[in-house]
Structure formats: C-alpha cells, structure tokens
DNA sequence: TTGTAAGCGTTATCAC
DNA sequence: GTGATAACGCTTACAA
C-alpha cells in the first residue's frame, strides 16, 4: 500500500521513548496511561521524553490489544440536506448512548471510494447505500449492515424502509376535509416513473374518486427550493384551478410557497401546501408548513438498535425478519 | 479495559479460517484481498469457510501493518444547526479530497466522554472544542489540533477564528445607506456581556455617531426561531421606531422576520433585517434574507489544510503563525 | 500455486 | 516500582 504522504515518514514508537527516558517500554505505557504503581519522578521523565519526541501511541496497535471501541459507519447522502443532517444528528446521539463511535461518509461529496474506505475502519454500517444489492454484498461482505431508506426485499439485508401510504392518505383526507378538490402532487423522481410518494398520493386521491394530477420533476433538476418553485409554476400553468399542492419533500414545498407568494397567491386560503419529512425548516416560514413528519429520534433509535443486535450476533443479517417500516405522521400547522 | 458488550465474545481469526479451509493463513489473506496467484478453487473454498465462520479481518491488525488511512476527528456543536451541518459537509468534502476519513462527534449530543473517545481513534482533530485551553492540552496531548471558531491567543493551538468586524461595518453602512437610523442588534451571549458580533455592531454604529441599541438574549434561551421572535418582540417594545434589526445569526433573523410578519410589519419596507452566517436557509423565506455570508467551502478548506500541514510536520502546532481569520461578506438579498 | 517466518507497536502477565 | 516476555491478528517478504 505504500507510505501515505500525510503522515510523517517514520513513526516514533514506544521503544524510542523508553530509550530516551532510560526505562522499559512497560514503564512508558504506565506513564502514558496514568496507571498506578509508578514513581512520580519517573513518570515525569517519561512524559517529558514523549513530548520531546512528539510521541503518539499507534491507535492500531493499541486497538489490537484492547479491541478498541466499536465503531459505526454512517452513510448519508448529503449533510447540506436537512433531512440527512437531522438523521445523522440523531444517529450520533443514539449510537453514542450505546457506546458506538460514529464515522460519517457523504455519498454526494465523499468521492467515489469513500464507502469502500469506510469498510476498513468500522465494525458495522448503516445508511443510504444506493440501490445495487449485488455490489453491497461484495463491498461489505460479512459486515453487519442496515440499509436505511431502501426497499425491503425478502432476501436482502436488514432494512429500514420509509412508508408513506397511510400518511399521504391522511394528508389527502385532510385536504378534502378543508374543501380542496384540485390537488396536485409535485413529484420528483430519478426514473421517468412517479416516486413511491407520488404513487401513494395518487392512490389516496383515486380511492376518493378525485382525479390524480402530478408534476413529475426529473432527476437532473434538484428537489430544492428552485425545483419546488419551478414545479409549482408548472402546476399552476396546467391547472389554474389548483387549490392544494402535495410536495415531494419539505424543501420543495417551501419552494412552492415561495412561488405562490411571489404571485400574490395566499397560502393556505387560495392554495394549501403540504410537505413531506417534517424538518425543522418548516417552522421558519410564514405560514408554517403542514407536513408529514418523521420522528427522527425514533427512526435513528430503531436503526441503531437493529445494527447493534446484528453486530452482537443476536439477530441475522438477511431475511424478512430484519425489515422495519417507519411512517411519518400528518402534522397540521398553517399551510394546509 | 474489559470486553465490550457490543461485539461477539471471541473473535474468529484468520487462523480459524485457514484451519477450516485446510490452508495456510497466507492463502486466506490472498483470497480475502483479491490478490493474484491463487487457485480459483482454493479461493472459493477459503471464501466459503470465511463466510461460514462469519470471519471479518480485524481492522486494527490490518491497520497496524498497512498503517491504515489517516483519520480526522471533527467536533461540531450540533448537526441540527445548519451552520454546523454545512461546515461538516464541506469538511467532509475537503478532507476526503486529501485522503482523510472523517469521524464526527457532536458536543451537544455526543455525551460527556465523546471527545476523549475520539482521541483514541483519529490522527488529528479539528472543530469547536470549547474554551478550556488547559483541558485541551491534557486531552489531546501531542495530537495535531486545529480549533475552529475560537479566540486566537498567541500561545494557543492552531486556530481558525471568525471575524465579524469588517462585515458588520459593511452591513451598518448598507443600512444607513438605505436610510435606517434606529438600528437594533438582536444579540445572544453565553455570558452577560455582548457577544463579539454585538460588540462589532456597536462599534460600527458608534463610529457613525448612531446610538447603539441591543437586546441581549441570555444563554439559557436558544438562539433559534423562538429566541429570534422573542428578541424582536422585545426590541419593538423598547424601540417602537426601530427600522432595522441586525441579528446574531440567520436563524434568529428568520425568527425575527416571523415575528414582524405576524404583526403585519413589512420587511424590508418598515423594518430591515440582516442575519449572520449565510446559510442556505436564508433563501427559503420571502423576502430572502440579507446576511453576512461565510464561504463555507473556503473555511473548511483552510481548516483542513492547516491540520494537514501540522499532521505532516510541515508546521508547528502552537504559536501565532498558525492562526487564521475568516470573515463573512455582506450578501444583499431582499430583507435589507 | 502454496507455505514459513518475521514483524507491525501496543498492552497484559508475571517475575523481580 | 520496574522490567522481561508473551500475546493481539494481520500483511509482507521470501522460500518451497
């Protein structure tokens, strides 16, 4: 593998310190680790020598003998996206409570080999790993893995899936209840097909004999503020009578609200807006965003629990028993 | 240190696999690491044995030999705060470009010993480490450390400081330019003193012979949306003629805008609002937030560069030469 | 193609 | 209080 350019050429080891202080390596260990049974004078001499040599114990050698802390790898898409930032934060919290240290990788900015690198440094992995089941097997091998936000296939790895059916149904119910009839889904998708969110929304509409309408923003346009604005503009152009917008996520919903506001259209009086995710973001705007809110703490807890059980050998890694669903709940604020 | 409960009791090692497959340990290494010069049949047998035993190579033993990847510890206050999420994201990006893996710890949710744990797992540390210089020395010892968002003391560790003087002056200049005279700082502080941001704002005002006014929100109230709302309400109560609000950060600014909006006060026509930080958040609201924007990419780059140089021994860890300042720039959008 | 031997840099055990 | 010696589990020579 060769010498990595970031670190100094030759490591100074415990033996170097021992030599300089005129003691054995064991005494150095005692001094460095605040262990009892060492003369204060000797200890100072050792510490001094260590300082002079810029000695730092190798975390690998130490881990080899102490077995180290269990370390969890967390793969998120993008921390600049509040969804992932909030999720990561709660994972950090849940994981540290269980004694894990957490290493975070962003698939959006982490570079190509980031996930592969991760494998060498952790005891287990959770997160959004993308879709390729085969590659996951070959990259992670026997490592405990919990896929977050993935489809739950009976043979696949442990999975936590986001389910929108019930919540979208509740949202549509609510919109109908406040008299809305021309309801448009502002959908976003990596393929040319509607997303699962869009599909569930259409189902909820159809089961009430309401015509499902949708704007499908393609993957090459980000589902961000601008994407939301554009989608809302398109929706208004196609259905001028639109009186409710169900949005792919909170950020696009905020974009839609911005567009509406710029046209002097009142939310929720003229057009109601519903987001999905339940980010803290939703309360910074006026009116506050009505949304389908995930319980991030519970979601993180569940995921960390699952991987903890798998890592502890108390649960297998594949199969239908290790799939979990989490659903958001309709949170009615002001925008709908 | 004792056996950690998260991991299985006895590790299965390379020798166990070798025994089961009826080969030497070296052959196991060859099979596991996709090395050339191994019979496909043998390889399969070995891989099979490894799978059956749930064998996973020890990252410590491997790292001991290969020296592993350099790993950077990043300490942030709270990923639910966009400032830290955006900073972390850019650090992840800059660090991965330089071959570092990043381990993130949140001081707000990471538990008490989180930072101490970190030390055992990384080669260098950057981030918001709190204020206690003495404790930093004893926790990190000779480890390369760059303190982010800390005061730069001549004797202290390498530091990246946030400087607001010039930007706040520019902001006040702008506010005066658009005719504002009753300018209130919505400040926040952990002590009873004004923050550095508040101090610089007062200076900018005074140098223009404008009376400095400030609301100082104490530390026990979060500088969040609600904190911003409350501060704005207080400002209006004390100075009904207020025509501009300079806010401690973007989030409190958004809270202030919410309060103004709820009172039917127009932004920026009646009251101008300026935030600090330049978070993406600022564009979700209408009107978009005028703010003092940090260049997060540059900030992360600078910090990672500094720690890289220190870790590489190309720069010392203490002293005045390893202090850097970063300043935000006035970004005029719509709220002022 | 496969096996043997020698570290990697610590901490733990047990003498002294 | 201090020092020898043996693990820890792997990879990298080098030999067969």
PDB file of N, CA and C in Angstrom, chain A residues 168-174 176-177 181 183 201-211:
ATOM      1  N   UNK A 168     -49.886   9.768   3.584  1.00  0.00           N
ATOM      2  CA  UNK A 168     -50.388  10.502   2.424  1.00  0.00           C
ATOM      3  C   UNK A 168     -51.902  10.407   2.354  1.00  0.00           C
ATOM      4  N   UNK A 169     -52.400   9.269   2.771  1.00  0.00           N
ATOM      5  CA  UNK A 169     -53.844   9.137   2.809  1.00  0.00           C
ATOM      6  C   UNK A 169     -54.443  10.127   3.806  1.00  0.00           C
ATOM      7  N   UNK A 170     -53.815  10.236   4.936  1.00  0.00           N
ATOM      8  CA  UNK A 170     -54.298  11.188   5.945  1.00  0.00           C
ATOM      9  C   UNK A 170     -54.213  12.616   5.434  1.00  0.00           C
ATOM     10  N   UNK A 171     -53.151  12.908   4.688  1.00  0.00           N
ATOM     11  CA  UNK A 171     -52.982  14.257   4.153  1.00  0.00           C
ATOM     12  C   UNK A 171     -54.096  14.587   3.167  1.00  0.00           C
ATOM     13  N   UNK A 172     -54.369  13.633   2.288  1.00  0.00           N
ATOM     14  CA  UNK A 172     -55.421  13.855   1.293  1.00  0.00           C
ATOM     15  C   UNK A 172     -56.769  13.990   1.992  1.00  0.00           C
ATOM     16  N   UNK A 173     -56.992  13.139   2.942  1.00  0.00           N
ATOM     17  CA  UNK A 173     -58.211  13.226   3.756  1.00  0.00           C
ATOM     18  C   UNK A 173     -58.389  14.634   4.333  1.00  0.00           C
ATOM     19  N   UNK A 174     -57.296  15.122   4.886  1.00  0.00           N
ATOM     20  CA  UNK A 174     -57.344  16.454   5.478  1.00  0.00           C
ATOM     21  C   UNK A 174     -57.639  17.531   4.432  1.00  0.00           C
ATOM     22  N   UNK A 176     -59.147  17.222   1.583  1.00  0.00           N
ATOM     23  CA  UNK A 176     -60.543  17.104   1.158  1.00  0.00           C
ATOM     24  C   UNK A 176     -61.455  17.701   2.235  1.00  0.00           C
ATOM     25  N   UNK A 177     -61.093  17.411   3.477  1.00  0.00           N
ATOM     26  CA  UNK A 177     -61.886  17.914   4.596  1.00  0.00           C
ATOM     27  C   UNK A 177     -61.962  19.432   4.639  1.00  0.00           C
ATOM     28  N   UNK A 181     -60.263  20.278  -3.868  1.00  0.00           N
ATOM     29  CA  UNK A 181     -60.647  19.275  -4.852  1.00  0.00           C
ATOM     30  C   UNK A 181     -59.642  19.150  -5.993  1.00  0.00           C
ATOM     31  N   UNK A 183     -56.211  18.822  -6.411  1.00  0.00           N
ATOM     32  CA  UNK A 183     -54.996  18.563  -5.638  1.00  0.00           C
ATOM     33  C   UNK A 183     -53.892  18.090  -6.571  1.00  0.00           C
ATOM     34  N   UNK A 201     -49.763   9.011  -3.191  1.00  0.00           N
ATOM     35  CA  UNK A 201     -50.644  10.178  -3.254  1.00  0.00           C
ATOM     36  C   UNK A 201     -51.744   9.924  -4.283  1.00  0.00           C
ATOM     37  N   UNK A 202     -51.351   9.427  -5.438  1.00  0.00           N
ATOM     38  CA  UNK A 202     -52.326   9.123  -6.493  1.00  0.00           C
ATOM     39  C   UNK A 202     -53.351   8.112  -5.986  1.00  0.00           C
ATOM     40  N   UNK A 203     -52.866   7.104  -5.282  1.00  0.00           N
ATOM     41  CA  UNK A 203     -53.781   6.091  -4.732  1.00  0.00           C
ATOM     42  C   UNK A 203     -54.805   6.722  -3.796  1.00  0.00           C
ATOM     43  N   UNK A 204     -54.300   7.572  -2.908  1.00  0.00           N
ATOM     44  CA  UNK A 204     -55.193   8.203  -1.933  1.00  0.00           C
ATOM     45  C   UNK A 204     -56.255   9.038  -2.637  1.00  0.00           C
ATOM     46  N   UNK A 205     -55.829   9.725  -3.686  1.00  0.00           N
ATOM     47  CA  UNK A 205     -56.764  10.549  -4.454  1.00  0.00           C
ATOM     48  C   UNK A 205     -57.811   9.671  -5.146  1.00  0.00           C
ATOM     49  N   UNK A 206     -57.312   8.647  -5.818  1.00  0.00           N
ATOM     50  CA  UNK A 206     -58.215   7.803  -6.595  1.00  0.00           C
ATOM     51  C   UNK A 206     -59.240   7.083  -5.721  1.00  0.00           C
ATOM     52  N   UNK A 207     -58.793   6.679  -4.544  1.00  0.00           N
ATOM     53  CA  UNK A 207     -59.724   5.960  -3.673  1.00  0.00           C
ATOM     54  C   UNK A 207     -60.861   6.884  -3.223  1.00  0.00           C
ATOM     55  N   UNK A 208     -60.666   8.189  -3.426  1.00  0.00           N
ATOM     56  CA  UNK A 208     -61.740   9.134  -3.102  1.00  0.00           C
ATOM     57  C   UNK A 208     -62.382   9.683  -4.363  1.00  0.00           C
ATOM     58  N   UNK A 209     -62.084   9.017  -5.492  1.00  0.00           N
ATOM     59  CA  UNK A 209     -62.641   9.413  -6.788  1.00  0.00           C
ATOM     60  C   UNK A 209     -62.266  10.848  -7.145  1.00  0.00           C
ATOM     61  N   UNK A 210     -61.058  11.227  -6.753  1.00  0.00           N
ATOM     62  CA  UNK A 210     -60.550  12.533  -7.170  1.00  0.00           C
ATOM     63  C   UNK A 210     -59.478  12.300  -8.226  1.00  0.00           C
ATOM     64  N   UNK A 211     -59.524  13.111  -9.257  1.00  0.00           N
ATOM     65  CA  UNK A 211     -58.552  12.921 -10.332  1.00  0.00           C
ATOM     66  C   UNK A 211     -57.140  13.198  -9.829  1.00  0.00           C
TER      67      UNK A 211
END
